[in-house]
Short mmCIF file of C-alpha atoms in Angstrom, two decimals:
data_model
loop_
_atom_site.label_atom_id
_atom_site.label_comp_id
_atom_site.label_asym_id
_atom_site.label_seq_id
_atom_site.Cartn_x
_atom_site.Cartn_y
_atom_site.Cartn_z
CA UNK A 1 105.22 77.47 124.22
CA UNK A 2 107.85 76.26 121.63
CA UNK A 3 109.08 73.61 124.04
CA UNK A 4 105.93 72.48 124.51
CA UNK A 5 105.26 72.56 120.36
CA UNK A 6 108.72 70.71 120.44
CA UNK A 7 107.68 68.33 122.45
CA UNK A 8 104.04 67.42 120.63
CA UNK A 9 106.07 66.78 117.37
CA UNK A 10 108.94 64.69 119.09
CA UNK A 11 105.78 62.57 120.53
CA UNK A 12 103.71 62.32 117.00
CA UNK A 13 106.87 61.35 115.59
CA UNK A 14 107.74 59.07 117.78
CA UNK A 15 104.46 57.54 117.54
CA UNK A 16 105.23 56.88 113.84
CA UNK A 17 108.18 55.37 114.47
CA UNK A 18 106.31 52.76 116.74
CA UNK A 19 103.99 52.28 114.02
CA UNK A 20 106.25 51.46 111.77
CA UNK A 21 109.05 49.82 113.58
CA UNK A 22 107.41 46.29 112.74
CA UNK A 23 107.24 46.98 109.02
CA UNK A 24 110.73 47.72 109.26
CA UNK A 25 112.27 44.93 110.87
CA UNK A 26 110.46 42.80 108.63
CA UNK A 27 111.59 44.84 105.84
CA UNK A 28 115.38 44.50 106.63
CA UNK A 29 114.89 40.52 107.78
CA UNK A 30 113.51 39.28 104.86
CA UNK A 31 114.37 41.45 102.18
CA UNK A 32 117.26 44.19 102.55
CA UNK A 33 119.46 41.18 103.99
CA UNK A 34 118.54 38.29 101.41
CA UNK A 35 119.19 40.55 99.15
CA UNK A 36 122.82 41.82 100.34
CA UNK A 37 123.48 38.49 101.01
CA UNK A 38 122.77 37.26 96.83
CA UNK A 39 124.58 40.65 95.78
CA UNK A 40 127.64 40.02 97.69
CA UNK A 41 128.16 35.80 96.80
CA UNK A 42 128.76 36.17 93.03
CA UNK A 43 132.02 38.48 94.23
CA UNK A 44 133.28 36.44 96.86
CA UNK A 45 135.63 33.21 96.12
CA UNK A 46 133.59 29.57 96.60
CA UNK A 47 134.96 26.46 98.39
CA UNK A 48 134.88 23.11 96.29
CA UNK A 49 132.98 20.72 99.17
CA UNK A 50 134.61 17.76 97.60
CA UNK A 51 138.36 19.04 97.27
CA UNK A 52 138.09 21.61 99.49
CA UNK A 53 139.92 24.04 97.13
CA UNK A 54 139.53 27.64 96.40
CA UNK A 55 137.85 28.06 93.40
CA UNK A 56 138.07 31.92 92.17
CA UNK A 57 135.53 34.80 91.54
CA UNK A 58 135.62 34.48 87.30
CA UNK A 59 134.09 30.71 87.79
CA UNK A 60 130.46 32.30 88.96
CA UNK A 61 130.97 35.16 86.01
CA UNK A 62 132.12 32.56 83.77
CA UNK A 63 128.68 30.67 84.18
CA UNK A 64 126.67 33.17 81.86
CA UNK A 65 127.66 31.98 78.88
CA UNK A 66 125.93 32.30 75.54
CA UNK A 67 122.78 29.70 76.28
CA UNK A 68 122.20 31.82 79.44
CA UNK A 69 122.05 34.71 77.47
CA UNK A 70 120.08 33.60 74.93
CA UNK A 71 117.32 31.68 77.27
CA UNK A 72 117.14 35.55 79.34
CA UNK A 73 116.46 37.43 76.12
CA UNK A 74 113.90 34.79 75.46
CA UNK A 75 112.50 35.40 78.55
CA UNK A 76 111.65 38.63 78.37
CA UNK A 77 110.12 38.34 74.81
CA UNK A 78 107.67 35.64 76.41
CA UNK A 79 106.67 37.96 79.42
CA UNK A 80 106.46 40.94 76.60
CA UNK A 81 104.10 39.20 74.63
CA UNK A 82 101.97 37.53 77.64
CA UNK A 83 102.20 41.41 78.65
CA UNK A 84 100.61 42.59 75.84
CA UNK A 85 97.93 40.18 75.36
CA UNK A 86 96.31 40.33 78.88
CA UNK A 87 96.62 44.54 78.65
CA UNK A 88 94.72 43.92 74.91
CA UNK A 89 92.33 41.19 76.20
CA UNK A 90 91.82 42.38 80.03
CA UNK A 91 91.74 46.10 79.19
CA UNK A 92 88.91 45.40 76.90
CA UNK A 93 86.91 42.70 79.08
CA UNK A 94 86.93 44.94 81.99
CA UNK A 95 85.83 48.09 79.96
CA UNK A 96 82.85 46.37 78.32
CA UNK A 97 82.04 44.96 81.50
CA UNK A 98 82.27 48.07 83.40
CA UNK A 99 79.69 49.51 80.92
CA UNK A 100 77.26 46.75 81.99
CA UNK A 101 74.08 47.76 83.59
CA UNK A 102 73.05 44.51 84.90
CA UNK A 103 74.26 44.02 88.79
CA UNK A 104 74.07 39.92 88.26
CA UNK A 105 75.79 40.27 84.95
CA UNK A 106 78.89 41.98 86.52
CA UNK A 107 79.21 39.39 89.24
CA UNK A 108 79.01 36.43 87.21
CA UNK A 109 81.75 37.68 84.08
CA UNK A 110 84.09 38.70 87.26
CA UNK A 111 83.44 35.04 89.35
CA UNK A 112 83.96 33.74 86.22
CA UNK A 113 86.60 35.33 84.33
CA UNK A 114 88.51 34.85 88.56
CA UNK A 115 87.55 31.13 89.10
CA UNK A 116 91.25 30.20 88.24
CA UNK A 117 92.27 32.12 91.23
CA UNK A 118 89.94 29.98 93.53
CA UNK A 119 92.45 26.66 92.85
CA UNK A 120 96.28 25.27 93.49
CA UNK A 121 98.00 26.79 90.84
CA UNK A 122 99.26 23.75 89.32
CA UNK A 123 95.64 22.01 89.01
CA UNK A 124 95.25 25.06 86.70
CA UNK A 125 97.84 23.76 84.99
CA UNK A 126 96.84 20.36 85.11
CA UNK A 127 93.31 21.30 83.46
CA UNK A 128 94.79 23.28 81.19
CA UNK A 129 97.37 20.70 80.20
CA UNK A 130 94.26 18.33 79.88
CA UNK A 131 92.45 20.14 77.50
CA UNK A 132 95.23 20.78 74.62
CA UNK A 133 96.21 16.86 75.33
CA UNK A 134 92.00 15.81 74.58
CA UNK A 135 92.42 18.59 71.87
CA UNK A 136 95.57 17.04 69.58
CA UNK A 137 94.51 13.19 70.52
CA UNK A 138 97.45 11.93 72.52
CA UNK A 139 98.88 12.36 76.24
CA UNK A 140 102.23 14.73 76.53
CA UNK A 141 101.47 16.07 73.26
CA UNK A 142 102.19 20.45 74.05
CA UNK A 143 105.48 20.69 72.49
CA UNK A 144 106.51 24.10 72.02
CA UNK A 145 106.68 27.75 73.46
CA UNK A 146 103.12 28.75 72.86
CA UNK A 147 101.80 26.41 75.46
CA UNK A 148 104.01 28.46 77.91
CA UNK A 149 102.53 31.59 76.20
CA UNK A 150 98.94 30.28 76.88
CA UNK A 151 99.14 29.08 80.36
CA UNK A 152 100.99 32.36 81.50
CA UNK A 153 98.11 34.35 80.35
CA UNK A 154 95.51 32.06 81.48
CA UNK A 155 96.96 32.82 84.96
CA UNK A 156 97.94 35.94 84.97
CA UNK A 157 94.98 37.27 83.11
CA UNK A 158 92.52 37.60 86.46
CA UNK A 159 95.31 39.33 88.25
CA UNK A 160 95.03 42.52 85.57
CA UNK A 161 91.20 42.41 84.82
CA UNK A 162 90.53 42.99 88.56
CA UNK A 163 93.42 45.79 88.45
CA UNK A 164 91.51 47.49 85.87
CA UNK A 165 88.24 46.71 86.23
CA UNK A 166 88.33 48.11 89.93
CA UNK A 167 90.12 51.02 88.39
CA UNK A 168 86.83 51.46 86.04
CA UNK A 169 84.81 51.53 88.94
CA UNK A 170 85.94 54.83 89.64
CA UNK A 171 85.79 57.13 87.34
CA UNK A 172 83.64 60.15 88.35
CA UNK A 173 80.49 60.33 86.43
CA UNK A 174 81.20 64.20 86.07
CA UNK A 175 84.04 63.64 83.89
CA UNK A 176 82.14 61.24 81.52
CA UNK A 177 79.01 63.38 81.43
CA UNK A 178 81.80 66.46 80.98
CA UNK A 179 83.17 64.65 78.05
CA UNK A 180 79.53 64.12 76.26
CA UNK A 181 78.53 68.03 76.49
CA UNK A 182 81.55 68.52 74.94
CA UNK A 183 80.03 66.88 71.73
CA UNK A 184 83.11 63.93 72.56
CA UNK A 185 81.97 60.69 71.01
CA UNK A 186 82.10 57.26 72.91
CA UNK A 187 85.53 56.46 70.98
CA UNK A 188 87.23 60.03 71.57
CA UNK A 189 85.74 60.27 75.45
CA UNK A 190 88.07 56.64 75.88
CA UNK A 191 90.95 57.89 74.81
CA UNK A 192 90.83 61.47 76.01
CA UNK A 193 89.20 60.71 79.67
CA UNK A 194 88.98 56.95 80.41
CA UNK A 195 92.18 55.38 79.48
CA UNK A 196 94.30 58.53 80.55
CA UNK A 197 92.44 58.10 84.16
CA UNK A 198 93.30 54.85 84.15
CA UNK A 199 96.91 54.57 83.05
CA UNK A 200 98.05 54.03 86.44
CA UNK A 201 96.17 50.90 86.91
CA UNK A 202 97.37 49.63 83.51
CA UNK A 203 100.82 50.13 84.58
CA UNK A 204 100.72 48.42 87.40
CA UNK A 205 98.79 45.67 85.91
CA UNK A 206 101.53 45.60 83.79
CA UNK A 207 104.03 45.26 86.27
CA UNK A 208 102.37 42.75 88.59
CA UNK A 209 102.57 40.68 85.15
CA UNK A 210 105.75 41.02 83.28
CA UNK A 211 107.98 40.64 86.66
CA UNK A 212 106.08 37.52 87.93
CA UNK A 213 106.51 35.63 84.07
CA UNK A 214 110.19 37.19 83.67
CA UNK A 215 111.07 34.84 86.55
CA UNK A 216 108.66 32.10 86.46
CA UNK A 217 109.24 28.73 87.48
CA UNK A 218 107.13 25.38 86.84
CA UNK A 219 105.08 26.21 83.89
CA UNK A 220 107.36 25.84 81.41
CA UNK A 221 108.89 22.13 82.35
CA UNK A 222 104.65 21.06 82.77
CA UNK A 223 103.80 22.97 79.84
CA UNK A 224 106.25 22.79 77.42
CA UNK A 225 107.47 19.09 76.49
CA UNK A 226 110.45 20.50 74.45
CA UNK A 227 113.97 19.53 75.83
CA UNK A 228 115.20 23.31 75.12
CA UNK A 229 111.95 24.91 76.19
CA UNK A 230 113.27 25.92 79.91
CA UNK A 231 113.22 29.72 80.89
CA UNK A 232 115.29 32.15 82.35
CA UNK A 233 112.97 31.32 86.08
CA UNK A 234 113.89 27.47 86.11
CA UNK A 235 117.06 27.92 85.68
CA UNK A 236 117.15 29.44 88.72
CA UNK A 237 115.28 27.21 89.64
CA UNK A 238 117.28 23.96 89.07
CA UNK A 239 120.52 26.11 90.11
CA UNK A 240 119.18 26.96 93.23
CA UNK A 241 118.42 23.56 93.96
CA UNK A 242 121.69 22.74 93.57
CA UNK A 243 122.92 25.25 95.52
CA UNK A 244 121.30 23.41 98.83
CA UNK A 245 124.50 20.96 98.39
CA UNK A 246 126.91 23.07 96.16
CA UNK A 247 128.94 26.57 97.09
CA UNK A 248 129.72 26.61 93.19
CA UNK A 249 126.08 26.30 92.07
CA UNK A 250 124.66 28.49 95.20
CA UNK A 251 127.31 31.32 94.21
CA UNK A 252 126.10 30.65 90.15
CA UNK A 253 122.78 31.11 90.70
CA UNK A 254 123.78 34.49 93.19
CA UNK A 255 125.26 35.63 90.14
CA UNK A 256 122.60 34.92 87.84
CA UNK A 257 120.10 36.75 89.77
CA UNK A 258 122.16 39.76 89.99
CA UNK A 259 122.22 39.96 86.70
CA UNK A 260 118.48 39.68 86.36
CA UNK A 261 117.73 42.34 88.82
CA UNK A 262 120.03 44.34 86.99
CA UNK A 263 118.81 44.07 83.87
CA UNK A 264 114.69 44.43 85.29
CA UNK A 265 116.51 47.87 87.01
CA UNK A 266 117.47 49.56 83.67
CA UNK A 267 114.22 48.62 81.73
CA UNK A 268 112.66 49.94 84.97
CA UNK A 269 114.74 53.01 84.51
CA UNK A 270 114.23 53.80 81.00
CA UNK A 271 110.63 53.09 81.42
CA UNK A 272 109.81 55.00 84.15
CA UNK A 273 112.66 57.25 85.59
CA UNK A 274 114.23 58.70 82.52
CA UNK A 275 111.21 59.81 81.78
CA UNK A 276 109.89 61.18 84.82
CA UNK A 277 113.11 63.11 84.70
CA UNK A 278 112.59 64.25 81.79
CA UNK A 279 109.48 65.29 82.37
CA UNK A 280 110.52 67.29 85.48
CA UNK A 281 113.46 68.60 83.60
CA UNK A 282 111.18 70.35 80.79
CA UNK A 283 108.36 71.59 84.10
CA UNK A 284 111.79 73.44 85.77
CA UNK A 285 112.78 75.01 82.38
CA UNK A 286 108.97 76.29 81.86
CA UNK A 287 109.02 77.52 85.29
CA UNK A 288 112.12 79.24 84.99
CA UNK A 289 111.36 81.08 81.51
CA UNK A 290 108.17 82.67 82.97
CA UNK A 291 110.02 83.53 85.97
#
């Protein structure tokens, strides 16, 4: 009897395994080993191609130098802010339209509010360029970081309505009927039942945002006509084009992403982990006082 148990649990999990052997040797192909790969080149030594000579570990540290600093912190204030103004703007688009009665009304605000996901990405841009040149009379005239600020949330704006808006979709009508014979009001039934229901979808709305325009490449050199206006993504950019001819530039921009993904990992950590631990910390105490 237990052998035969034994065996029924060796054979589900083996099973499994099958399942998910492809997802796992996709996994380790084309992410665990790119990413080894970028962590280990900023601590090995890089080979000059044209003198052939050593060159030594400090020379891709020595690369982050005050500019690079100062174009990363501006960085993340530009996906903070783009952050912030598609959770303000979608939040509240997909909430009124969730209220909606009207079948046709729903499906033409979402068609309409997604049609810039139904095109290339840069004849967005392109159209969106367009307007703002017809707008201030002249060709090339967007000079300055708020056309960078605009276009990011003009494309990444879809991306969180649908998040939320799906979310919306949801909610059990209990709850909301719940929260009326309670004597709640429309405001205090949003912020007691409906955005507390929701706050998963908002944070990962707000993560499928702010890691996307951290790194972004493209939109600022069409965008923004300013010879300093370059972010944190095309440098990496421009270095890792380099970096198809150069050891020094490929092992630079190794290095630069390292520090990125660093970085994104502590804010991820504070956000999210130290608090969770928290959290769990304070639910152990409790349980172990009424013990």
């Amino acid at each position: 009897m237990f052998s035969k148990l034994s065996f029924n649990v060796d054979k589900k999990t083996f099973s499994r395994f099958l399942l998910l052997a492809p997802y796992l040797i996709i996994t380790i192909l084309l992410i665990v080993i790119p990413l080894i790969l970028v962590f280990i080149k900023p601590f090995q030594p890089t080979v000059d191609s044209s003198t052939n000579e050593s060159i030594a570990i400090s020379n891709n540290w020595s690369f982050l130098g005050t500019t690079i600093w100062e174009k990363i912190g501006l960085s993340f204030l530009v996906a903070i802010i783009v952050t912030i103004i598609c959770v303000v703007i979608g939040y509240a688009f997909a909430y009124f339209l969730s209220l909606s009665k009207s079948l046709p009304a729903k499906i033409f605000a979402i068609s309409l509010m997604t049609s810039p996901m139904w095109i290339s990405f840069l004849i967005k841009l392109v159209g969106l360029k367009e307007i703002f040149d017809f707008i201030n009379g002249q060709a090339n005239s967007t000079y300055g970081l708020i056309y960078t600020i605009i276009a990011l949330v003009y494309v990444n704006l879809p991306t969180f309505v649908l998040t939320i808006y799906t979310f919306l979709n949801t909610i059990p009508k209990n709850l909301l009927e719940a929260s009326k014979d309670l004597g709640k009001n429309c405001v205090q039934t949003f912020f007691q039942v409906i955005l507390p229901y929701t706050k998963n979808a908002v944070f990962s709305g707000i993560t499928l945002i702010f890691l996307p325009t951290l790194t972004t490449a493209g939109v600022t050199q069409f965008m923004d006509n300013s010879n300093n206006g370059e972010l944190i993504g095309s440098i990496l950019l421009d270095k890792g084009l380099e970096g198809t001819a150069s050891q020094i530039a490929l092992a630079r921009v190794a290095t630069l992403s390292l520090v990125v993904c660093l970085i994104i990992l502590v804010l991820w950590s504070i956000a999210v982990l130290i608090p969770k631990s928290i959290k769990h910390y304070k639910k152990m105490k409790k349980d172990n006082l009424n013990a």
